[in-house]
Amino acid sequence: MKKIILLFFLGITISGFSQTTTITDKSTGEPIILATFTSEIPKANTITNNNGQLDLSIFKSAKKIEIRALGYKTEIKSYDQIAIDSFIVELSTSNINIDEIVVSATRWCQKTSDIPSKVISISASKMEIQNPQTAADLLNISGKVFIQKSQQGGGSPMIRGFSTNRLLYTIDGVRMNTAIFRAGNIQNVISLDPFSIENTEVFFGPGSIIYGSDAIGGVMSFKTLSPQLSLTDNQSVTGTALTRYSSANSEKTAHFDIGLGWKKWALTTSISSFNYGNLLMGSFGPEEYLRKIYVQRIDNTDVVLTNENPRLQVPSGYTQINMIQKIRFKPNEKWDFQYGLHYSETSDYSRYDRHIRYKNGLPRYGEWYYGPQKWMMNNFSVNQNANNSIYDQMTLQIAQQSFEESRISRDINQPNREIRIEQVEAYSLNLDFIKSIAEKNKLFYGIESVINYVKSTGIDEDIDLETSQKAASRYPQSTWASYAAYVSDQFAISNKFLMQAGIRYNKIKLDADFDTTFYPFPYTKANLNNDAITGSFGFVFRPTDTWVISANAATAFRSPNVDDLGKVFDSEPGSVVVPNPDLKSEYAYNLDFGIAKVFGDFLKIDLTFYYTQLKNAMVRRDFTLNGLDSIIYDGEMSKVQAIQNAAVANVYGIQAGLEIKLPAGFRFSSDINYQKGEEELDDGTTSPSRHAAPFFGTARFIYSANKLNLQFYAIYNAEKKFEDLPEEEKGKDYIYAIDKNGNPYSPAWYTLNFKAMYKFTNNFSISSGIENITDQRYRPYSSGIVAPGRNFIISIKASF
């Protein structure tokens, strides 16, 4: 009776006030940022702000609120229990978690143990101590994503034997892939600012049900800073200032963000500046990697100079700036409106792997660089909690993106400079719903529309005469569009067994206009009108709270884009790729099986096995143009090739993780990844898949105590022998080491690394580290640039 009376008076007291709730670390009392609160009845979810606080009023009357935070034990409390505790929730640390909250699988908050596919999350706290230089490096710290780099201003993820346009990127839920994402390595991910990212998720395997074309190998989902509302009647002000220096490339980085919050309105502004010098490779490794000479333009002449420091990769430096402005309006608990403006621009940056190509004993190019890579996104989203007969929650996203990239090249001692400029205007609309049909049955459904307008320009300049003229563009002027609808059903047969199935219908249209001024194409227009139906079916079985067994079967597709259908470019010396208007979609068929087990509160083992078959794979094959198998391109006779549906590819592998909690604040974790891929060649034989990375992994020894965090870790990569290289890689001896038989190969390598972070207060911290302690000289598989040598890093962060 006393408890009932207490709750009665608490209800009267708090009815006139905001139910501000604070979540803290039970042992240290520090606020916990980005803790997640979710409930089914009422349907609600929210996260804590930078002060570890949230407004609990949307959970009023909830009997079961799940409270989760990475590194802490999950708590389940009712609204009334939290009220009795004076709206303070204390979480106990736990280095072993069997699940966490993610959104990439369905666009809605879910526990990883409720998802048949493998999903991982890279939290802000992980990023804080690792201090990644770019968003590509951010993905690399997961230990489950392999990163290829053609140049320092690059980073092309490889996931489960797939890469580039067979992977999908989303930023704040908006598709970043465009109609000119190519099969070759890409660097679009560097447009993102790692300091403005709150959380990163990687969804492994087909994601076409939710994301459509391209989501074959996986989906990388980045969530950037969100405006935070004030939980009191006073204006709130939060922010971060950070600076960092790295020795291997003389990196000088600065970041600042500020957030203003009121009861219904909030603003967030973020700006970052990056300055990377030429990258210094390690001291111990293959001699072939050294940069002994380079080209410099002196007095209107290309001069080959001896590099005073052959470990310095000249030219490889660049600069970048990133800006974000967000506005949020939340008039009540049912509606939430947000607008975000993102802008990123790099300086020119050299494509290093082209600078180390040689012809007749000299560097082939006098210059080869990318012009500024520009990306802008306007994103408007509306979230509604309705709990009506059609949906419980609705999200509408309307986005516009502008992309610009360019390539500038000139052969050594030649006056003709080729400039190719690509611009894409991308528009998208997503409307997503979630509906609880019954207590154990959830329906996820939605529609999507995406349109890309591609403008491609070719210019040839004579640098001696200072004249320019129109030249062949890289792509035809094109429009690419996708229209889709999907539905996915999640049914909990019992508290231990959950099933999920989904289906998506996609219509893809592509219209291209070819200019025959420079190449005698036998057509002036090309039109594609493809349909695709993809599906998935999986289950999750939890025999106990410490076991998770899951399996999933899914299909995915990739429809030809403008890069596949219409590109003209030199794929390698002596070969030229021409358009092929007869392309069809390629389809993937995937099986996943996963097991995760927690032993006590000290050990977790996680295993995932997968197999993917890709049919009608779009690959580069010999071709003819007007009956000719070779044409003059860039001044030399070149074999004609085209992208064709001409292969079947198979990829299988295993991902394994281990976490051990040790006494006195110590713990150990390890991730290993093994994948093997093969694709069919013209003659019916097979070749290793280009994007199936060699065996790789990480091992970390971690110490955490109060304000100090220390990590000693190793990163390693197995050898790829010459006979294990893909056929198309065997001709690239300029990026590989040479074995005893004179053949190119990718040597095994490892690095030992140390990171430390000390928090003087909740608002001030210093982190530092040494990467590649033993100064190894290594080049990750398929990369053009050699990785950094011994690298000293220091970073200072202040928040308010």
Short mmCIF file of C-alpha atoms in Angstrom, two decimals, residues 33 204 277 335 620 664 725 761:
data_model
loop_
_atom_site.label_atom_id
_atom_site.label_comp_id
_atom_site.label_asym_id
_atom_site.label_seq_id
_atom_site.Cartn_x
_atom_site.Cartn_y
_atom_site.Cartn_z
CA ILE A 33 26.33 8.78 -23.75
CA PHE A 204 27.14 -8.38 -43.61
CA GLY A 277 51.41 15.51 -46.19
CA TRP A 335 6.40 14.28 -34.54
CA ARG A 620 35.39 -7.28 -68.11
CA ALA A 664 41.71 -6.14 -12.76
CA LEU A 725 46.45 -13.78 -57.42
CA THR A 761 37.76 15.23 -16.51
#
